Every structure is written in C-alpha cells, then in structure tokens.
Amino acid sequence: MAIQEKNYWLETVTMPAGEARPLPENVDVVVVGSGVTGLSAARVLAKRGLSVAVFEAETFGWGASSRNGGMVLTGLKLPVPQLMARYGREPVQRMYEASLASIDCVEQVVREEQIDCYFSRCGHLEVACKQAHFDGYAESAALIAREFHHKLRIVAKSELRAEIGSDIYHGGLVDEMSAGLNPARYVAGLAMAAKRAGAGMFDHARVEQVARGDHNGGAKFRVRTTKGSVWAREVLLASGAYTSNATPALRKKIIPIGSYIIATEVLGRELARELSPKNRMIYDSKHFLYYYRLTPDNRMLFGGRAAFFPETERTVRQSAEILRRGMIRVYPQLRDSKVEFVWGGTLDFAFDVMPHTGRTDGMYYALGYAGHGVAMGTYLGSKIAGVILGEPNAIPFDRIPFPSPPIGLRSGHTWALPLAGAYYKLLDWVS
Ligand SMILES: Cc1cc2nc3c(=O)[nH]c(=O)nc-3n(C[C@H](O)[C@H](O)[C@H](O)COP(=O)(O)OP(=O)(O)OC[C@H]3O[C@@H](n4cnc5c(N)ncnc54)[C@H](O)[C@@H]3O)c2cc1C
C-alpha cells in the first residue's frame, strides 16, 4: 500500500459535527479554537453555568490536538536546572507541581466524561543519545527528587533492553507518572463533553476579528466570524500554533514549528513487545529530537521535527522518508515494515520555550506548550476557566515575562525557521 498522507489517529474516530442553529446574539464567553485548551476551558465554563460559544475555523480538534503523539508528559520542555536559573526555586516548584497535576487533570477528565481514548499510565522513557546526556540524568533525577519529591528512575545501558529494543542509546530515564492516549479520540471526547455541558459548538466558523465594544452596558467584545457575529463578555484565545492575524498581538509572540509523524503497518505482537516492552512514551535527548511509541493497535508511531516549516504537502512528503530513516536507525528490526501513514502538524513555541497564560487586549489566552500540550493544555484550559469564573489566579505561568520576538525576527516570517533548525542541529552536534 502506498503511504497515505493523512493523520492515522483520525481513522480511529468520527469527530462530532457542529451546531446547525444560528449563532446566539450574545454569550458570556467566546472560545477561539477547539483543541484541548479551548475545549477543556469550555467544558468547565459551561458546567459552571456560563453561556459559551466555541468557534473553530475547521473541524473540532483540527489543530495540533488531534495530530500529536498522544504523550501525556510530566515536566516542561526546558530542563529543571535551566528553569531554576531563570525563575528561581519557588516559582519552578509551582511550575513542576502544575506539570504533575496536569497528568491527574487529564486522567480525571477522561474518567468523568468516560472518554474511550486508551488513556494509560504507561510512563515515559527519555533515552540518552550521548554519554554526557546520560551523565546529566543522575543530576536531574537527584534535583527533581530533592526539590519536587518526584521520583525518576535511571536505567543503565546494560539494563536498557528491558525498556526499549534498541542498542543505540547510552541509557535512559523513566518517569512512571506520564501517560499515553489516542489524541483524536481524546479531543473528540472533550468536544462531546463541552457540548453535553451546554457549550455552543460552531465548526467551520473562523474568527476574523475581535473588536472592543459595549453592548447594553454588558458585553465588551464584538466577535466577527465567517458564520456571523456575537457579543461576548470575555474572550479566550485557545488557537495555539494556529493563532492568526485575527489576533495580531498574540500571533507575533508564537513561533509555529512543524513536527511530523509516520505510522507503520500493524506489527506482530512479539515484534511490538520487543520494540517497547513496557509500552512507554519514548523520546530522545537531542534538541532536534525523535519521539515514538506504539499505537493501541501495535503500529510504531515515530515523530520528529523532520522539517522546521509548518506542514505543507511538500514538507509532509519529504518527512516520510527522513523519519523512516531515523526510525530504522533506532530500530533496524523495522527495515521491512511498511510505513502506512505520514502527517504533520504545528507546534506552539514561545520565544522563551515556556507555556503562557494571561491577557492581551483584554482577551485571555493560554498557549506555548512546546510539545507538552496534551496535558498542559487540558490543565491550563481548566485553570484559565477558573480565572474567568472569578477564582484566584494561582497559575504559575501567568506572571512570568512573555517575550516578544527578537528585533528583526517576526514569527510570521517563516524564512527564519530553517535558521532555527540549523541552530538546533548545531547544538546537538556540540552538546
Ligand atoms: C506532530 C505533533 C506532535 C505532538 N506531540 C505531542 C505529544 O506527544 N504530547 C504533547 O503533550 N504535545 C504534543 N504536541 C503538542 C500538542 O499537540 C499541542 O501543544 C496542543 O495540542 C495544543 O493544543 P491547543 O488546544 O492549544 O491548540 P490546537 O490543538 O492547535 O488548536 C487550536 C485550534 O484553533 C483553531 N483556530 C486558530 N485560529 C482560529 C480562528 N481565528 N478562528 C477559529 N479557530 C481558530 C485551529 O483551527 C485549531 O484547531 C504535538 C504537536 C504536533 C504538531
């Protein structure tokens, strides 16, 4: 079978359709975007009795949330020592706590809403591409145990076969708390949960403009969409890497970075068990990293930043071969296995590689998860809903500086991305 250029996960679910009814005249909260962030927020807001309209430019979950690796990961993208040096001990303790709480948050939502998405606390494994990376694991694990009372397990090279059927790594680091799921089934379940809670769900409704206004002394925003306009008291921007010039202040703070995934044919049970004996979510220690896992039906799903540009037909096609070569370097056992699917998506990176919540032009936002969005997006979506509901704001990412692009570099200029790619490759070479 020729490789199909489509998202394998979407073959496993039917996304719910949007409302046929016309838009309401006004609502308490408009949510822009229907990934995990927007839907998690909409679910909480609607459950607490607010009127909510979710606007999605495409189909529900169309962005990164249905295309990702389905890894529900503890920790943040940046290593703890770097975070401590930048923000200090106490803020980083709260950030790390949030990252652990985010896994529980996903588990709780899955349980409460009975989302059939193969959520499993299978743990994650980071594998060291260099001896120096492995040497750094001991220090990280000790720091994390001391500061956050969270236990990671170091796996020496001689014991690595119990974790992964590959001999190319120098050792590993296991976190048993992380989990895995089928992201398309998860985001579809979240959409249905938000709908059940009473949120108005409008797909193929692109938000084109948000203007400040005053409607009968109540609503503050006039939100214009391709399906009509509504008044809203509050707006939550949950548009992630796909944030557009409809909200230019936020757009310029996000770097959209392409990431690509291949999925093999269904593998025999024994081969699958050999590749990943404990069914972990696996990623390597490089900046330009590979991440991989088995799917619930035993395909090898193998992803990486094969190209830095956001996905196009061309970058998706090129990525299939680049990723296949990468996969065979890790797993020579897969040399004769067919690759059946390839797809791409866009990651939401801020210039400081941190998640951010806050307000811009009066509108709330939550984004910048840098590859950790399945858990953190779900968590921050629900937390920002709490803030909109008037709860105290204890989000540790809310008051940290949210940098603008360096002078001369506008995130809209994708010419800069290959330079960023070359920079990360250089870092992998020297460190
Ligand atoms: C290939 C890939 C693999 C990844 N793997 C992992 C992983 O294994 N684990 C992990 O934790 N994270 C992973 N991530 C990151 C994770 O998927 C994202 O951080 C997360 O899904 C972001 O969710 P979100 O709801 O904020 O945004 P999204 O899911 O991107 O949703 C934003 C939505 O907003 C819509 N939108 C944008 N503008 C408008 C507008 N003007 N009007 C209406 N709608 C609009 C878009 O159409 C889109 O559907 C991966 C990402 C990619 C691309």
PDB file of C-alpha atoms in Angstrom, residues 44-191:
ATOM      1  CA  VAL A  44     -15.563  23.872  32.794  1.00  0.00           C
ATOM      2  CA  LEU A  45     -17.228  27.208  31.950  1.00  0.00           C
ATOM      3  CA  ALA A  46     -20.420  25.576  30.636  1.00  0.00           C
ATOM      4  CA  LYS A  47     -20.612  23.193  33.622  1.00  0.00           C
ATOM      5  CA  ARG A  48     -20.483  26.206  35.912  1.00  0.00           C
ATOM      6  CA  GLY A  49     -23.471  27.744  34.143  1.00  0.00           C
ATOM      7  CA  LEU A  50     -21.893  30.310  31.811  1.00  0.00           C
ATOM      8  CA  SER A  51     -23.095  30.628  28.219  1.00  0.00           C
ATOM      9  CA  VAL A  52     -20.201  29.662  25.942  1.00  0.00           C
ATOM     10  CA  ALA A  53     -19.636  29.666  22.168  1.00  0.00           C
ATOM     11  CA  VAL A  54     -16.660  27.684  20.818  1.00  0.00           C
ATOM     12  CA  PHE A  55     -15.578  28.825  17.361  1.00  0.00           C
ATOM     13  CA  GLU A  56     -13.374  26.505  15.313  1.00  0.00           C
ATOM     14  CA  ALA A  57     -12.112  27.558  11.873  1.00  0.00           C
ATOM     15  CA  GLU A  58     -12.035  23.944  10.613  1.00  0.00           C
ATOM     16  CA  THR A  59     -13.435  20.787  12.224  1.00  0.00           C
ATOM     17  CA  PHE A  60     -13.265  20.203  16.001  1.00  0.00           C
ATOM     18  CA  GLY A  61      -9.788  19.262  17.170  1.00  0.00           C
ATOM     19  CA  TRP A  62      -8.369  20.009  13.705  1.00  0.00           C
ATOM     20  CA  GLY A  63      -5.139  21.642  15.008  1.00  0.00           C
ATOM     21  CA  ALA A  64      -2.281  20.027  16.925  1.00  0.00           C
ATOM     22  CA  SER A  65      -4.650  18.352  19.381  1.00  0.00           C
ATOM     23  CA  SER A  66      -5.753  15.556  17.014  1.00  0.00           C
ATOM     24  CA  ARG A  67      -2.366  15.159  15.288  1.00  0.00           C
ATOM     25  CA  ASN A  68       0.078  14.759  18.148  1.00  0.00           C
ATOM     26  CA  GLY A  69       1.934  11.775  19.572  1.00  0.00           C
ATOM     27  CA  GLY A  70      -0.599  11.305  22.370  1.00  0.00           C
ATOM     28  CA  MET A  71       2.127  11.553  25.010  1.00  0.00           C
ATOM     29  CA  VAL A  72       0.795  12.900  28.317  1.00  0.00           C
ATOM     30  CA  LEU A  73       4.072  14.048  29.796  1.00  0.00           C
ATOM     31  CA  THR A  74       5.292  15.292  33.142  1.00  0.00           C
ATOM     32  CA  GLY A  75       7.767  18.165  33.232  1.00  0.00           C
ATOM     33  CA  LEU A  76       8.266  21.104  30.928  1.00  0.00           C
ATOM     34  CA  LYS A  77      10.217  21.362  27.720  1.00  0.00           C
ATOM     35  CA  LEU A  78      13.164  23.129  29.376  1.00  0.00           C
ATOM     36  CA  PRO A  79      15.354  21.175  31.822  1.00  0.00           C
ATOM     37  CA  VAL A  80      14.863  21.896  35.517  1.00  0.00           C
ATOM     38  CA  PRO A  81      18.355  23.375  36.148  1.00  0.00           C
ATOM     39  CA  GLN A  82      17.754  25.909  33.357  1.00  0.00           C
ATOM     40  CA  LEU A  83      14.321  26.761  34.786  1.00  0.00           C
ATOM     41  CA  MET A  84      15.775  27.214  38.294  1.00  0.00           C
ATOM     42  CA  ALA A  85      18.484  29.525  36.990  1.00  0.00           C
ATOM     43  CA  ARG A  86      15.912  31.597  35.119  1.00  0.00           C
ATOM     44  CA  TYR A  87      12.991  31.840  37.568  1.00  0.00           C
ATOM     45  CA  GLY A  88      14.326  30.749  40.973  1.00  0.00           C
ATOM     46  CA  ARG A  89      13.384  27.856  43.196  1.00  0.00           C
ATOM     47  CA  GLU A  90       9.874  28.624  44.444  1.00  0.00           C
ATOM     48  CA  PRO A  91       8.294  29.579  41.080  1.00  0.00           C
ATOM     49  CA  VAL A  92       9.803  26.475  39.476  1.00  0.00           C
ATOM     50  CA  GLN A  93       8.437  24.292  42.268  1.00  0.00           C
ATOM     51  CA  ARG A  94       4.964  25.585  41.417  1.00  0.00           C
ATOM     52  CA  MET A  95       5.554  25.071  37.694  1.00  0.00           C
ATOM     53  CA  TYR A  96       6.692  21.488  38.222  1.00  0.00           C
ATOM     54  CA  GLU A  97       3.735  20.821  40.531  1.00  0.00           C
ATOM     55  CA  ALA A  98       1.473  22.097  37.757  1.00  0.00           C
ATOM     56  CA  SER A  99       3.088  19.691  35.298  1.00  0.00           C
ATOM     57  CA  LEU A 100       2.369  16.759  37.633  1.00  0.00           C
ATOM     58  CA  ALA A 101      -1.158  17.991  38.343  1.00  0.00           C
ATOM     59  CA  SER A 102      -1.782  18.234  34.596  1.00  0.00           C
ATOM     60  CA  ILE A 103      -1.488  14.429  34.221  1.00  0.00           C
ATOM     61  CA  ASP A 104      -4.048  13.915  37.006  1.00  0.00           C
ATOM     62  CA  CYS A 105      -6.249  16.511  35.324  1.00  0.00           C
ATOM     63  CA  VAL A 106      -6.296  14.550  32.038  1.00  0.00           C
ATOM     64  CA  GLU A 107      -6.987  11.318  33.911  1.00  0.00           C
ATOM     65  CA  GLN A 108      -9.845  12.904  35.834  1.00  0.00           C
ATOM     66  CA  VAL A 109     -11.457  14.371  32.686  1.00  0.00           C
ATOM     67  CA  VAL A 110     -11.144  11.016  30.880  1.00  0.00           C
ATOM     68  CA  ARG A 111     -12.759   9.238  33.826  1.00  0.00           C
ATOM     69  CA  GLU A 112     -15.523  11.772  34.494  1.00  0.00           C
ATOM     70  CA  GLU A 113     -16.504  12.076  30.835  1.00  0.00           C
ATOM     71  CA  GLN A 114     -15.874   8.377  30.098  1.00  0.00           C
ATOM     72  CA  ILE A 115     -13.705   9.194  27.093  1.00  0.00           C
ATOM     73  CA  ASP A 116     -12.699   5.998  25.324  1.00  0.00           C
ATOM     74  CA  CYS A 117      -9.191   7.084  24.274  1.00  0.00           C
ATOM     75  CA  TYR A 118      -6.917   4.327  25.633  1.00  0.00           C
ATOM     76  CA  PHE A 119      -5.587   6.548  28.428  1.00  0.00           C
ATOM     77  CA  SER A 120      -2.916   4.546  30.232  1.00  0.00           C
ATOM     78  CA  ARG A 121      -0.298   5.439  32.857  1.00  0.00           C
ATOM     79  CA  CYS A 122       2.410   3.644  30.918  1.00  0.00           C
ATOM     80  CA  GLY A 123       5.201   6.081  31.869  1.00  0.00           C
ATOM     81  CA  HIS A 124       7.715   7.796  29.645  1.00  0.00           C
ATOM     82  CA  LEU A 125      11.318   6.936  28.807  1.00  0.00           C
ATOM     83  CA  GLU A 126      13.899   9.512  27.784  1.00  0.00           C
ATOM     84  CA  VAL A 127      16.874   7.924  26.040  1.00  0.00           C
ATOM     85  CA  ALA A 128      20.376   9.432  26.011  1.00  0.00           C
ATOM     86  CA  CYS A 129      21.968   9.996  22.603  1.00  0.00           C
ATOM     87  CA  LYS A 130      25.348  10.802  24.165  1.00  0.00           C
ATOM     88  CA  GLN A 131      27.223   9.641  27.257  1.00  0.00           C
ATOM     89  CA  ALA A 132      27.228  13.233  28.537  1.00  0.00           C
ATOM     90  CA  HIS A 133      23.423  13.324  28.309  1.00  0.00           C
ATOM     91  CA  PHE A 134      23.199  10.125  30.345  1.00  0.00           C
ATOM     92  CA  ASP A 135      25.648  11.504  32.921  1.00  0.00           C
ATOM     93  CA  GLY A 136      23.327  14.511  33.295  1.00  0.00           C
ATOM     94  CA  TYR A 137      20.341  12.254  34.167  1.00  0.00           C
ATOM     95  CA  ALA A 138      21.697  11.451  37.634  1.00  0.00           C
ATOM     96  CA  GLU A 139      21.954  15.130  38.494  1.00  0.00           C
ATOM     97  CA  SER A 140      18.467  15.875  37.121  1.00  0.00           C
ATOM     98  CA  ALA A 141      16.868  12.955  38.953  1.00  0.00           C
ATOM     99  CA  ALA A 142      18.519  13.973  42.247  1.00  0.00           C
ATOM    100  CA  LEU A 143      17.422  17.597  41.822  1.00  0.00           C
ATOM    101  CA  ILE A 144      13.843  16.637  40.966  1.00  0.00           C
ATOM    102  CA  ALA A 145      13.649  14.221  43.928  1.00  0.00           C
ATOM    103  CA  ARG A 146      15.023  16.874  46.306  1.00  0.00           C
ATOM    104  CA  GLU A 147      13.025  19.866  45.092  1.00  0.00           C
ATOM    105  CA  PHE A 148       9.748  18.294  43.956  1.00  0.00           C
ATOM    106  CA  HIS A 149       9.671  14.941  45.819  1.00  0.00           C
ATOM    107  CA  HIS A 150       9.129  13.272  42.477  1.00  0.00           C
ATOM    108  CA  LYS A 151      10.995  10.077  41.698  1.00  0.00           C
ATOM    109  CA  LEU A 152      12.582   9.316  38.316  1.00  0.00           C
ATOM    110  CA  ARG A 153      14.425   6.063  37.627  1.00  0.00           C
ATOM    111  CA  ILE A 154      17.779   5.908  35.862  1.00  0.00           C
ATOM    112  CA  VAL A 155      18.294   2.973  33.516  1.00  0.00           C
ATOM    113  CA  ALA A 156      21.881   1.991  32.749  1.00  0.00           C
ATOM    114  CA  LYS A 157      22.784   0.962  29.215  1.00  0.00           C
ATOM    115  CA  SER A 158      23.182  -2.656  30.351  1.00  0.00           C
ATOM    116  CA  GLU A 159      19.525  -2.690  31.514  1.00  0.00           C
ATOM    117  CA  LEU A 160      18.043  -0.715  28.663  1.00  0.00           C
ATOM    118  CA  ARG A 161      16.768  -3.771  26.768  1.00  0.00           C
ATOM    119  CA  ALA A 162      14.067  -4.139  29.420  1.00  0.00           C
ATOM    120  CA  GLU A 163      12.758  -0.733  28.273  1.00  0.00           C
ATOM    121  CA  ILE A 164      13.490  -0.499  24.551  1.00  0.00           C
ATOM    122  CA  GLY A 165      14.507  -2.827  21.732  1.00  0.00           C
ATOM    123  CA  SER A 166      17.354  -0.628  20.535  1.00  0.00           C
ATOM    124  CA  ASP A 167      21.078  -0.630  21.261  1.00  0.00           C
ATOM    125  CA  ILE A 168      21.988   2.857  20.068  1.00  0.00           C
ATOM    126  CA  TYR A 169      21.440   4.753  23.319  1.00  0.00           C
ATOM    127  CA  HIS A 170      23.689   5.325  26.336  1.00  0.00           C
ATOM    128  CA  GLY A 171      20.986   4.802  28.956  1.00  0.00           C
ATOM    129  CA  GLY A 172      17.597   6.146  29.916  1.00  0.00           C
ATOM    130  CA  LEU A 173      15.429   7.979  32.443  1.00  0.00           C
ATOM    131  CA  VAL A 174      11.946   6.700  33.301  1.00  0.00           C
ATOM    132  CA  ASP A 175       9.037   8.653  34.744  1.00  0.00           C
ATOM    133  CA  GLU A 176       6.240   6.245  35.664  1.00  0.00           C
ATOM    134  CA  MET A 177       3.728   9.065  36.122  1.00  0.00           C
ATOM    135  CA  SER A 178       3.418  10.017  32.449  1.00  0.00           C
ATOM    136  CA  ALA A 179       0.700   8.500  30.317  1.00  0.00           C
ATOM    137  CA  GLY A 180      -0.368   7.841  26.753  1.00  0.00           C
ATOM    138  CA  LEU A 181      -3.650   8.160  24.884  1.00  0.00           C
ATOM    139  CA  ASN A 182      -5.184   8.367  21.416  1.00  0.00           C
ATOM    140  CA  PRO A 183      -5.285  12.159  20.901  1.00  0.00           C
ATOM    141  CA  ALA A 184      -8.040  12.276  18.273  1.00  0.00           C
ATOM    142  CA  ARG A 185     -10.356  10.182  20.408  1.00  0.00           C
ATOM    143  CA  TYR A 186      -9.443  12.345  23.410  1.00  0.00           C
ATOM    144  CA  VAL A 187     -10.187  15.657  21.711  1.00  0.00           C
ATOM    145  CA  ALA A 188     -13.413  14.255  20.192  1.00  0.00           C
ATOM    146  CA  GLY A 189     -14.444  13.169  23.700  1.00  0.00           C
ATOM    147  CA  LEU A 190     -13.650  16.625  25.059  1.00  0.00           C
ATOM    148  CA  ALA A 191     -15.777  18.221  22.313  1.00  0.00           C
TER     149      ALA A 191
END
